[in-house]
PDB file of C-alpha atoms (C1' of nucleotides) in Angstrom:
ATOM      1  CA  MET A   1     -23.020 -85.143 -54.497  1.00  0.00           C
ATOM      2  CA  SER A   2     -22.890 -82.945 -57.441  1.00  0.00           C
ATOM      3  CA  ASP A   3     -19.145 -83.232 -57.749  1.00  0.00           C
ATOM      4  CA  PRO A   4     -18.693 -80.208 -60.192  1.00  0.00           C
ATOM      5  CA  GLY A   5     -14.937 -80.943 -59.851  1.00  0.00           C
ATOM      6  CA  PHE A   6     -14.461 -77.186 -58.909  1.00  0.00           C
ATOM      7  CA  ALA A   7     -15.199 -74.574 -56.143  1.00  0.00           C
ATOM      8  CA  CYS A   8     -18.406 -72.840 -56.988  1.00  0.00           C
ATOM      9  CA  CYS A   9     -16.932 -70.035 -55.026  1.00  0.00           C
ATOM     10  CA  THR A  10     -14.261 -68.754 -53.383  1.00  0.00           C
ATOM     11  CA  PRO A  11     -13.448 -70.897 -50.045  1.00  0.00           C
ATOM     12  CA  LEU A  12     -14.478 -69.787 -46.750  1.00  0.00           C
ATOM     13  CA  THR A  13     -11.672 -69.776 -44.313  1.00  0.00           C
ATOM     14  CA  GLY A  14     -13.477 -72.221 -41.987  1.00  0.00           C
ATOM     15  CA  SER A  15     -12.224 -71.078 -38.406  1.00  0.00           C
ATOM     16  CA  ALA A  16     -15.170 -68.101 -38.346  1.00  0.00           C
ATOM     17  CA  MET A  17     -17.365 -69.043 -34.978  1.00  0.00           C
ATOM     18  CA  SER A  18     -17.726 -72.213 -33.137  1.00  0.00           C
ATOM     19  CA  SER A  19     -21.324 -74.321 -33.012  1.00  0.00           C
ATOM     20  CA  GLU A  20     -20.383 -73.410 -29.150  1.00  0.00           C
ATOM     21  CA  GLN A  21     -19.309 -70.122 -29.225  1.00  0.00           C
ATOM     22  CA  ALA A  22     -22.108 -68.953 -31.695  1.00  0.00           C
ATOM     23  CA  GLU A  23     -25.113 -70.393 -29.165  1.00  0.00           C
ATOM     24  CA  GLU A  24     -23.129 -68.565 -26.361  1.00  0.00           C
ATOM     25  CA  LEU A  25     -23.938 -65.222 -27.914  1.00  0.00           C
ATOM     26  CA  ALA A  26     -26.646 -65.875 -29.608  1.00  0.00           C
ATOM     27  CA  ALA A  27     -28.420 -66.590 -25.806  1.00  0.00           C
ATOM     28  CA  LEU A  28     -26.696 -62.677 -25.252  1.00  0.00           C
ATOM     29  CA  LEU A  29     -28.528 -61.395 -28.015  1.00  0.00           C
ATOM     30  CA  LYS A  30     -31.563 -63.148 -28.106  1.00  0.00           C
ATOM     31  CA  ALA A  31     -32.361 -61.343 -24.704  1.00  0.00           C
ATOM     32  CA  LEU A  32     -32.132 -58.272 -25.442  1.00  0.00           C
ATOM     33  CA  ALA A  33     -33.826 -58.552 -29.177  1.00  0.00           C
ATOM     34  CA  ASP A  34     -37.076 -57.509 -27.785  1.00  0.00           C
ATOM     35  CA  PRO A  35     -37.961 -53.847 -27.985  1.00  0.00           C
ATOM     36  CA  VAL A  36     -39.162 -54.055 -24.369  1.00  0.00           C
ATOM     37  CA  ARG A  37     -35.887 -55.321 -23.144  1.00  0.00           C
ATOM     38  CA  LEU A  38     -33.576 -53.148 -25.050  1.00  0.00           C
ATOM     39  CA  ARG A  39     -35.264 -49.562 -23.438  1.00  0.00           C
ATOM     40  CA  MET A  40     -35.298 -51.419 -19.901  1.00  0.00           C
ATOM     41  CA  VAL A  41     -31.193 -51.710 -20.438  1.00  0.00           C
ATOM     42  CA  SER A  42     -31.272 -48.613 -21.907  1.00  0.00           C
ATOM     43  CA  LEU A  43     -32.967 -46.919 -18.904  1.00  0.00           C
ATOM     44  CA  ILE A  44     -31.107 -48.845 -16.085  1.00  0.00           C
ATOM     45  CA  ALA A  45     -27.599 -47.932 -17.949  1.00  0.00           C
ATOM     46  CA  SER A  46     -28.810 -44.219 -17.944  1.00  0.00           C
ATOM     47  CA  SER A  47     -30.209 -43.529 -14.708  1.00  0.00           C
ATOM     48  CA  GLU A  48     -27.920 -41.849 -12.527  1.00  0.00           C
ATOM     49  CA  ALA A  49     -26.641 -44.614 -10.326  1.00  0.00           C
ATOM     50  CA  GLY A  50     -26.756 -46.951 -13.225  1.00  0.00           C
ATOM     51  CA  GLU A  51     -29.478 -49.160 -11.494  1.00  0.00           C
ATOM     52  CA  ALA A  52     -33.056 -49.065 -11.250  1.00  0.00           C
ATOM     53  CA  CYS A  53     -35.676 -50.741  -8.936  1.00  0.00           C
ATOM     54  CA  VAL A  54     -38.891 -52.506 -10.663  1.00  0.00           C
ATOM     55  CA  CYS A  55     -41.482 -49.753  -9.148  1.00  0.00           C
ATOM     56  CA  ASP A  56     -39.991 -47.302 -12.268  1.00  0.00           C
ATOM     57  CA  LEU A  57     -40.055 -49.655 -14.609  1.00  0.00           C
ATOM     58  CA  ASN A  58     -43.548 -50.906 -14.222  1.00  0.00           C
ATOM     59  CA  GLU A  59     -44.466 -46.953 -13.967  1.00  0.00           C
ATOM     60  CA  ALA A  60     -41.858 -46.409 -17.172  1.00  0.00           C
ATOM     61  CA  PHE A  61     -43.892 -49.207 -19.326  1.00  0.00           C
ATOM     62  CA  ASP A  62     -47.691 -49.687 -20.386  1.00  0.00           C
ATOM     63  CA  LEU A  63     -47.129 -53.259 -19.481  1.00  0.00           C
ATOM     64  CA  THR A  64     -48.189 -55.444 -16.143  1.00  0.00           C
ATOM     65  CA  GLN A  65     -45.845 -55.602 -13.217  1.00  0.00           C
ATOM     66  CA  ALA A  66     -45.781 -59.639 -14.327  1.00  0.00           C
ATOM     67  CA  THR A  67     -44.418 -59.032 -17.751  1.00  0.00           C
ATOM     68  CA  ILE A  68     -41.946 -56.431 -16.555  1.00  0.00           C
ATOM     69  CA  SER A  69     -40.497 -58.876 -13.901  1.00  0.00           C
ATOM     70  CA  HIS A  70     -40.647 -61.593 -16.313  1.00  0.00           C
ATOM     71  CA  HIS A  71     -38.121 -59.623 -18.702  1.00  0.00           C
ATOM     72  CA  LEU A  72     -36.222 -58.649 -16.101  1.00  0.00           C
ATOM     73  CA  LYS A  73     -35.906 -62.255 -15.182  1.00  0.00           C
ATOM     74  CA  VAL A  74     -35.014 -63.017 -18.766  1.00  0.00           C
ATOM     75  CA  LEU A  75     -32.401 -59.842 -18.551  1.00  0.00           C
ATOM     76  CA  HIS A  76     -31.134 -61.105 -15.066  1.00  0.00           C
ATOM     77  CA  SER A  77     -30.514 -65.196 -16.528  1.00  0.00           C
ATOM     78  CA  ALA A  78     -28.453 -63.916 -19.242  1.00  0.00           C
ATOM     79  CA  GLY A  79     -26.198 -62.228 -17.110  1.00  0.00           C
ATOM     80  CA  ILE A  80     -27.360 -58.808 -18.424  1.00  0.00           C
ATOM     81  CA  LEU A  81     -28.485 -57.606 -15.806  1.00  0.00           C
ATOM     82  CA  ASP A  82     -27.351 -57.988 -11.860  1.00  0.00           C
ATOM     83  CA  ARG A  83     -30.005 -58.136  -9.118  1.00  0.00           C
ATOM     84  CA  GLU A  84     -30.104 -56.587  -5.589  1.00  0.00           C
ATOM     85  CA  LYS A  85     -31.943 -56.349  -2.930  1.00  0.00           C
ATOM     86  CA  ARG A  86     -32.201 -53.197  -0.504  1.00  0.00           C
ATOM     87  CA  GLY A  87     -35.562 -53.492   1.537  1.00  0.00           C
ATOM     88  CA  VAL A  88     -38.018 -53.691  -0.285  1.00  0.00           C
ATOM     89  CA  TRP A  89     -37.186 -52.647  -3.401  1.00  0.00           C
ATOM     90  CA  VAL A  90     -35.256 -54.597  -6.035  1.00  0.00           C
ATOM     91  CA  TYR A  91     -32.416 -52.895  -7.585  1.00  0.00           C
ATOM     92  CA  TYR A  92     -31.562 -53.875 -11.175  1.00  0.00           C
ATOM     93  CA  ALA A  93     -27.970 -52.511 -12.716  1.00  0.00           C
ATOM     94  CA  VAL A  94     -26.292 -53.123 -15.614  1.00  0.00           C
ATOM     95  CA  ARG A  95     -23.307 -55.621 -16.257  1.00  0.00           C
ATOM     96  CA  PRO A  96     -20.796 -53.394 -18.451  1.00  0.00           C
ATOM     97  CA  ALA A  97     -18.869 -56.810 -18.982  1.00  0.00           C
ATOM     98  CA  ALA A  98     -21.996 -58.169 -20.964  1.00  0.00           C
ATOM     99  CA  LEU A  99     -22.716 -55.827 -23.339  1.00  0.00           C
ATOM    100  CA  SER A 100     -18.948 -54.566 -24.245  1.00  0.00           C
ATOM    101  CA  ALA A 101     -18.696 -58.263 -24.679  1.00  0.00           C
ATOM    102  CA  VAL A 102     -21.759 -57.933 -27.986  1.00  0.00           C
ATOM    103  CA  ALA A 103     -19.518 -54.706 -28.882  1.00  0.00           C
ATOM    104  CA  ASN A 104     -16.474 -56.642 -29.190  1.00  0.00           C
ATOM    105  CA  VAL A 105     -17.533 -59.223 -31.304  1.00  0.00           C
ATOM    106  CA  PHE A 106     -19.181 -57.602 -34.044  1.00  0.00           C
ATOM    107  CA  SER A 107     -16.437 -54.908 -34.001  1.00  0.00           C
ATOM    108  CA  SER A 108     -13.957 -57.264 -34.523  1.00  0.00           C
ATOM    109  CA  PRO A 109     -12.922 -57.129 -37.710  1.00  0.00           C
ATOM    110  CA  ALA A 110     -13.300 -60.988 -38.699  1.00  0.00           C
ATOM    111  CA  LEU A 111     -16.978 -59.796 -38.546  1.00  0.00           C
ATOM    112  CA  ALA A 112     -17.221 -56.521 -39.440  1.00  0.00           C
ATOM    113  CA  GLY A 113     -14.523 -56.258 -42.029  1.00  0.00           C
ATOM    114  CA  ALA A 114     -14.642 -52.606 -42.134  1.00  0.00           C
ATOM    115  CA  SER A 115     -10.766 -52.180 -41.327  1.00  0.00           C
ATOM    116  CA  ALA A 116      -9.560 -54.819 -43.316  1.00  0.00           C
TER     117      ALA A 116
ATOM    118  CA  MET B   1     -52.315 -45.235  -7.000  1.00  0.00           C
ATOM    119  CA  SER B   2     -50.566 -45.687  -4.120  1.00  0.00           C
ATOM    120  CA  ASP B   3     -48.739 -42.854  -3.755  1.00  0.00           C
ATOM    121  CA  PRO B   4     -45.915 -43.224  -1.587  1.00  0.00           C
ATOM    122  CA  GLY B   5     -45.173 -39.777  -1.444  1.00  0.00           C
ATOM    123  CA  PHE B   6     -41.776 -40.135  -2.049  1.00  0.00           C
ATOM    124  CA  ALA B   7     -39.713 -41.615  -4.841  1.00  0.00           C
ATOM    125  CA  CYS B   8     -38.313 -44.924  -4.052  1.00  0.00           C
ATOM    126  CA  CYS B   9     -35.099 -44.682  -5.913  1.00  0.00           C
ATOM    127  CA  THR B  10     -33.012 -42.530  -7.969  1.00  0.00           C
ATOM    128  CA  PRO B  11     -34.541 -40.854 -11.310  1.00  0.00           C
ATOM    129  CA  LEU B  12     -34.120 -42.029 -14.497  1.00  0.00           C
ATOM    130  CA  THR B  13     -32.684 -39.185 -17.049  1.00  0.00           C
ATOM    131  CA  GLY B  14     -35.347 -40.402 -19.016  1.00  0.00           C
ATOM    132  CA  SER B  15     -33.650 -40.263 -22.405  1.00  0.00           C
ATOM    133  CA  ALA B  16     -32.557 -43.299 -23.006  1.00  0.00           C
ATOM    134  CA  MET B  17     -33.732 -44.991 -26.527  1.00  0.00           C
ATOM    135  CA  SER B  18     -36.772 -44.227 -27.628  1.00  0.00           C
ATOM    136  CA  SER B  19     -39.342 -46.919 -28.467  1.00  0.00           C
ATOM    137  CA  GLU B  20     -38.913 -46.358 -32.521  1.00  0.00           C
ATOM    138  CA  GLN B  21     -35.182 -46.871 -31.974  1.00  0.00           C
ATOM    139  CA  ALA B  22     -35.448 -50.106 -29.571  1.00  0.00           C
ATOM    140  CA  GLU B  23     -37.496 -51.467 -32.048  1.00  0.00           C
ATOM    141  CA  GLU B  24     -35.013 -50.710 -35.163  1.00  0.00           C
ATOM    142  CA  LEU B  25     -32.547 -52.169 -32.630  1.00  0.00           C
ATOM    143  CA  ALA B  26     -34.825 -55.250 -31.537  1.00  0.00           C
ATOM    144  CA  ALA B  27     -35.176 -56.295 -35.508  1.00  0.00           C
ATOM    145  CA  LEU B  28     -31.611 -56.149 -35.947  1.00  0.00           C
ATOM    146  CA  LEU B  29     -30.683 -58.043 -32.688  1.00  0.00           C
ATOM    147  CA  LYS B  30     -34.019 -60.807 -33.303  1.00  0.00           C
ATOM    148  CA  ALA B  31     -32.216 -61.579 -36.936  1.00  0.00           C
ATOM    149  CA  LEU B  32     -28.683 -62.487 -35.789  1.00  0.00           C
ATOM    150  CA  ALA B  33     -29.856 -63.888 -32.292  1.00  0.00           C
ATOM    151  CA  ASP B  34     -30.056 -67.480 -33.808  1.00  0.00           C
ATOM    152  CA  PRO B  35     -26.390 -69.624 -33.556  1.00  0.00           C
ATOM    153  CA  VAL B  36     -27.472 -70.732 -37.202  1.00  0.00           C
ATOM    154  CA  ARG B  37     -27.512 -67.037 -38.800  1.00  0.00           C
ATOM    155  CA  LEU B  38     -24.356 -65.899 -36.895  1.00  0.00           C
ATOM    156  CA  ARG B  39     -22.491 -68.591 -38.272  1.00  0.00           C
ATOM    157  CA  MET B  40     -23.646 -68.021 -41.087  1.00  0.00           C
ATOM    158  CA  VAL B  41     -22.255 -64.336 -41.012  1.00  0.00           C
ATOM    159  CA  SER B  42     -19.649 -65.165 -39.437  1.00  0.00           C
ATOM    160  CA  LEU B  43     -18.246 -67.635 -42.275  1.00  0.00           C
ATOM    161  CA  ILE B  44     -19.450 -65.375 -44.543  1.00  0.00           C
ATOM    162  CA  ALA B  45     -17.317 -62.378 -42.939  1.00  0.00           C
ATOM    163  CA  SER B  46     -14.411 -64.329 -42.196  1.00  0.00           C
ATOM    164  CA  SER B  47     -14.110 -65.556 -45.983  1.00  0.00           C
ATOM    165  CA  GLU B  48     -11.854 -64.391 -48.418  1.00  0.00           C
ATOM    166  CA  ALA B  49     -13.672 -62.878 -50.725  1.00  0.00           C
ATOM    167  CA  GLY B  50     -15.581 -61.438 -47.700  1.00  0.00           C
ATOM    168  CA  GLU B  51     -18.831 -63.188 -49.697  1.00  0.00           C
ATOM    169  CA  ALA B  52     -20.073 -66.926 -49.906  1.00  0.00           C
ATOM    170  CA  CYS B  53     -22.471 -68.197 -52.726  1.00  0.00           C
ATOM    171  CA  VAL B  54     -25.640 -70.572 -50.687  1.00  0.00           C
ATOM    172  CA  CYS B  55     -23.924 -73.869 -52.275  1.00  0.00           C
ATOM    173  CA  ASP B  56     -20.887 -73.226 -49.528  1.00  0.00           C
ATOM    174  CA  LEU B  57     -23.485 -72.753 -46.521  1.00  0.00           C
ATOM    175  CA  ASN B  58     -25.346 -74.981 -47.532  1.00  0.00           C
ATOM    176  CA  GLU B  59     -22.059 -77.472 -47.302  1.00  0.00           C
ATOM    177  CA  ALA B  60     -21.311 -75.845 -44.077  1.00  0.00           C
ATOM    178  CA  PHE B  61     -24.822 -76.923 -42.092  1.00  0.00           C
ATOM    179  CA  ASP B  62     -26.659 -80.010 -41.516  1.00  0.00           C
ATOM    180  CA  LEU B  63     -29.783 -77.821 -42.635  1.00  0.00           C
ATOM    181  CA  THR B  64     -32.077 -78.444 -45.852  1.00  0.00           C
ATOM    182  CA  GLN B  65     -31.330 -76.369 -48.300  1.00  0.00           C
ATOM    183  CA  ALA B  66     -34.981 -74.857 -47.758  1.00  0.00           C
ATOM    184  CA  THR B  67     -33.880 -73.390 -43.997  1.00  0.00           C
ATOM    185  CA  ILE B  68     -30.400 -72.283 -45.354  1.00  0.00           C
ATOM    186  CA  SER B  69     -32.357 -70.119 -48.003  1.00  0.00           C
ATOM    187  CA  HIS B  70     -34.675 -69.188 -45.312  1.00  0.00           C
ATOM    188  CA  HIS B  71     -32.338 -68.040 -43.034  1.00  0.00           C
ATOM    189  CA  LEU B  72     -30.374 -66.320 -45.695  1.00  0.00           C
ATOM    190  CA  LYS B  73     -33.882 -64.544 -46.514  1.00  0.00           C
ATOM    191  CA  VAL B  74     -34.101 -63.045 -42.680  1.00  0.00           C
ATOM    192  CA  LEU B  75     -30.731 -61.607 -42.919  1.00  0.00           C
ATOM    193  CA  HIS B  76     -31.042 -60.022 -45.756  1.00  0.00           C
ATOM    194  CA  SER B  77     -34.264 -58.820 -45.035  1.00  0.00           C
ATOM    195  CA  ALA B  78     -32.870 -57.461 -41.995  1.00  0.00           C
ATOM    196  CA  GLY B  79     -30.683 -55.498 -44.233  1.00  0.00           C
ATOM    197  CA  ILE B  80     -27.436 -57.327 -42.612  1.00  0.00           C
ATOM    198  CA  LEU B  81     -26.531 -59.323 -45.719  1.00  0.00           C
ATOM    199  CA  ASP B  82     -26.228 -58.295 -49.565  1.00  0.00           C
ATOM    200  CA  ARG B  83     -27.703 -60.379 -52.422  1.00  0.00           C
ATOM    201  CA  GLU B  84     -25.746 -60.297 -55.504  1.00  0.00           C
ATOM    202  CA  LYS B  85     -26.617 -62.951 -57.858  1.00  0.00           C
ATOM    203  CA  ARG B  86     -23.847 -63.868 -60.471  1.00  0.00           C
ATOM    204  CA  GLY B  87     -24.169 -66.172 -63.411  1.00  0.00           C
ATOM    205  CA  VAL B  88     -26.334 -69.834 -61.571  1.00  0.00           C
ATOM    206  CA  TRP B  89     -25.224 -69.000 -58.271  1.00  0.00           C
ATOM    207  CA  VAL B  90     -25.871 -66.502 -55.575  1.00  0.00           C
ATOM    208  CA  TYR B  91     -23.674 -64.596 -53.311  1.00  0.00           C
ATOM    209  CA  TYR B  92     -24.101 -63.050 -50.147  1.00  0.00           C
ATOM    210  CA  ALA B  93     -22.086 -60.775 -48.703  1.00  0.00           C
ATOM    211  CA  VAL B  94     -22.288 -58.907 -45.023  1.00  0.00           C
ATOM    212  CA  ARG B  95     -22.955 -55.381 -44.956  1.00  0.00           C
ATOM    213  CA  PRO B  96     -20.217 -53.912 -42.306  1.00  0.00           C
ATOM    214  CA  ALA B  97     -22.640 -50.839 -41.430  1.00  0.00           C
ATOM    215  CA  ALA B  98     -25.276 -53.249 -39.997  1.00  0.00           C
ATOM    216  CA  LEU B  99     -22.827 -55.188 -37.678  1.00  0.00           C
ATOM    217  CA  SER B 100     -20.662 -51.396 -36.754  1.00  0.00           C
ATOM    218  CA  ALA B 101     -23.873 -49.918 -35.872  1.00  0.00           C
ATOM    219  CA  VAL B 102     -24.897 -53.013 -33.132  1.00  0.00           C
ATOM    220  CA  ALA B 103     -20.829 -52.481 -31.781  1.00  0.00           C
ATOM    221  CA  ASN B 104     -21.601 -48.779 -31.932  1.00  0.00           C
ATOM    222  CA  VAL B 105     -25.151 -49.121 -29.639  1.00  0.00           C
ATOM    223  CA  PHE B 106     -23.474 -51.479 -27.222  1.00  0.00           C
ATOM    224  CA  SER B 107     -20.351 -49.522 -27.066  1.00  0.00           C
ATOM    225  CA  SER B 108     -21.596 -46.015 -26.213  1.00  0.00           C
ATOM    226  CA  PRO B 109     -21.301 -44.570 -22.860  1.00  0.00           C
ATOM    227  CA  ALA B 110     -24.995 -44.535 -22.523  1.00  0.00           C
ATOM    228  CA  LEU B 111     -25.555 -48.372 -22.524  1.00  0.00           C
ATOM    229  CA  ALA B 112     -21.938 -49.465 -21.507  1.00  0.00           C
ATOM    230  CA  GLY B 113     -21.632 -47.028 -18.842  1.00  0.00           C
ATOM    231  CA  ALA B 114     -18.167 -48.373 -18.669  1.00  0.00           C
ATOM    232  CA  SER B 115     -16.770 -45.023 -19.648  1.00  0.00           C
ATOM    233  CA  ALA B 116     -18.563 -42.878 -16.798  1.00  0.00           C
TER     234      ALA B 116
ATOM    235  C1'  DG C   1     -36.250 -77.624 -76.894  1.00  0.00           C
ATOM    236  C1'  DG C   2     -35.255 -80.641 -73.317  1.00  0.00           C
ATOM    237  C1'  DA C   3     -32.836 -82.453 -68.718  1.00  0.00           C
ATOM    238  C1'  DT C   4     -30.331 -80.630 -65.105  1.00  0.00           C
ATOM    239  C1'  DC C   5     -29.124 -78.285 -61.497  1.00  0.00           C
ATOM    240  C1'  DG C   6     -29.191 -73.853 -58.274  1.00  0.00           C
ATOM    241  C1'  DT C   7     -31.797 -71.298 -55.597  1.00  0.00           C
ATOM    242  C1'  DA C   8     -36.293 -69.296 -54.457  1.00  0.00           C
ATOM    243  C1'  DA C   9     -41.470 -69.517 -52.374  1.00  0.00           C
ATOM    244  C1'  DT C  10     -44.722 -72.094 -50.582  1.00  0.00           C
ATOM    245  C1'  DG C  11     -47.694 -74.906 -46.742  1.00  0.00           C
ATOM    246  C1'  DA C  12     -47.894 -77.350 -42.632  1.00  0.00           C
ATOM    247  C1'  DC C  13     -45.799 -78.558 -37.976  1.00  0.00           C
ATOM    248  C1'  DA C  14     -43.976 -78.483 -33.581  1.00  0.00           C
ATOM    249  C1'  DT C  15     -41.955 -75.322 -30.698  1.00  0.00           C
ATOM    250  C1'  DC C  16     -40.850 -70.698 -28.635  1.00  0.00           C
ATOM    251  C1'  DC C  17     -42.260 -66.076 -26.532  1.00  0.00           C
ATOM    252  C1'  DG C  18     -44.590 -61.928 -25.274  1.00  0.00           C
ATOM    253  C1'  DT C  19     -48.484 -61.121 -22.679  1.00  0.00           C
ATOM    254  C1'  DC C  20     -51.830 -61.397 -18.885  1.00  0.00           C
ATOM    255  C1'  DG C  21     -54.272 -62.562 -14.757  1.00  0.00           C
ATOM    256  C1'  DA C  22     -54.459 -64.690 -10.389  1.00  0.00           C
ATOM    257  C1'  DT C  23     -51.564 -66.465  -6.931  1.00  0.00           C
ATOM    258  C1'  DG C  24     -47.820 -66.903  -3.572  1.00  0.00           C
ATOM    259  C1'  DT C  25     -43.965 -65.139  -0.535  1.00  0.00           C
ATOM    260  C1'  DG C  26     -41.509 -61.825   2.039  1.00  0.00           C
ATOM    261  C1'  DA C  27     -41.055 -57.255   4.410  1.00  0.00           C
ATOM    262  C1'  DT C  28     -43.077 -53.523   6.286  1.00  0.00           C
ATOM    263  C1'  DG C  29     -46.008 -50.144   9.396  1.00  0.00           C
ATOM    264  C1'  DA C  30     -50.311 -49.888  11.987  1.00  0.00           C
TER     265       DA C  30
ATOM    266  C1'  DT D   1     -51.857 -60.211  14.290  1.00  0.00           C
ATOM    267  C1'  DC D   2     -53.454 -58.334  10.394  1.00  0.00           C
ATOM    268  C1'  DA D   3     -53.323 -55.381   6.244  1.00  0.00           C
ATOM    269  C1'  DT D   4     -50.967 -53.933   3.115  1.00  0.00           C
ATOM    270  C1'  DC D   5     -46.722 -53.537  -0.437  1.00  0.00           C
ATOM    271  C1'  DA D   6     -43.186 -55.064  -3.994  1.00  0.00           C
ATOM    272  C1'  DC D   7     -42.114 -58.157  -6.073  1.00  0.00           C
ATOM    273  C1'  DA D   8     -42.058 -63.150  -7.905  1.00  0.00           C
ATOM    274  C1'  DT D   9     -44.057 -67.288 -10.002  1.00  0.00           C
ATOM    275  C1'  DC D  10     -47.875 -70.085 -12.338  1.00  0.00           C
ATOM    276  C1'  DG D  11     -51.291 -71.497 -16.283  1.00  0.00           C
ATOM    277  C1'  DA D  12     -52.533 -69.942 -20.066  1.00  0.00           C
ATOM    278  C1'  DC D  13     -53.464 -68.174 -24.601  1.00  0.00           C
ATOM    279  C1'  DG D  14     -52.311 -66.218 -29.298  1.00  0.00           C
ATOM    280  C1'  DG D  15     -48.864 -65.266 -32.390  1.00  0.00           C
ATOM    281  C1'  DA D  16     -44.323 -65.958 -33.941  1.00  0.00           C
ATOM    282  C1'  DT D  17     -40.425 -68.404 -35.982  1.00  0.00           C
ATOM    283  C1'  DG D  18     -37.125 -72.508 -37.095  1.00  0.00           C
ATOM    284  C1'  DT D  19     -37.926 -76.404 -39.221  1.00  0.00           C
ATOM    285  C1'  DC D  20     -39.032 -79.541 -43.440  1.00  0.00           C
ATOM    286  C1'  DA D  21     -40.928 -81.474 -47.294  1.00  0.00           C
ATOM    287  C1'  DT D  22     -42.608 -79.839 -51.699  1.00  0.00           C
ATOM    288  C1'  DT D  23     -42.988 -77.369 -55.733  1.00  0.00           C
ATOM    289  C1'  DA D  24     -41.753 -73.398 -58.754  1.00  0.00           C
ATOM    290  C1'  DC D  25     -38.619 -70.803 -61.294  1.00  0.00           C
ATOM    291  C1'  DG D  26     -34.531 -69.060 -63.917  1.00  0.00           C
ATOM    292  C1'  DA D  27     -29.992 -70.797 -66.251  1.00  0.00           C
ATOM    293  C1'  DT D  28     -27.210 -73.982 -67.768  1.00  0.00           C
ATOM    294  C1'  DC D  29     -25.691 -77.546 -70.735  1.00  0.00           C
ATOM    295  C1'  DC D  30     -26.665 -81.325 -74.228  1.00  0.00           C
TER     296       DC D  30
END
DNA sequence: GGATCGTAATGACATCCGTCGATGTGATGA
DNA sequence: TCATCACATCGACGGATGTCATTACGATCC
């Protein structure tokens, strides 16, 4: 198609990121790409015990309890939050590995190209 | 309402992340939370010159040129890609600051809680 | 100047996502 | 046992998003 006989620009190294890896990372980012969920993770992570129960989050946001629960489920399903039921209350805690995985991807020289 | 008379769990430190900051970061993450766009950024960043023209990306993905252009526009609008027209072709280059900003947020102790 | 190529913009469509109200469920306490 | 509390789930609605076909624009070449 069009076959100009020469490359229009420098060739890409090709390795880059596999489709599979991109889908995985995209799922993780999609779970984080929401202001409410971002603040949820931030709140939980910055809490003293590193965890928070749903009742606190319910008061921290101007949203319905159903919506809060929905967002927590999204974050839990993505592997970003751990869920633990203690007595009547349910506590959520951030899984540091998930967040550091994101940090690693975007601080890698292949993507950031800063240190190169 | 309900006034239980005692906190059901440990209090949150409160500072965490502002709504404004959360919206900004969410916009950035939303632009990245797509497998195609993730691979685009990866391809561009891992190219020899750190940039790529649309024609290359057109061949790298099994998508319409219009869709490719759309994704590039999203990434450019989010401040992730720089756009430069040289002759007939348009070159896109990653803006390292945008990616390192994401890396910084998710490697900060307030969010990752790893070093605490 | 006209034809052709590379890219962007537009409009349409299907699907996904955030939010809500209502309901369900399990544990606690009177 | 029954009422209440904490949380999850369901169904629905409006808006955002990914994709395409088509059109428009600017640069290059003959």
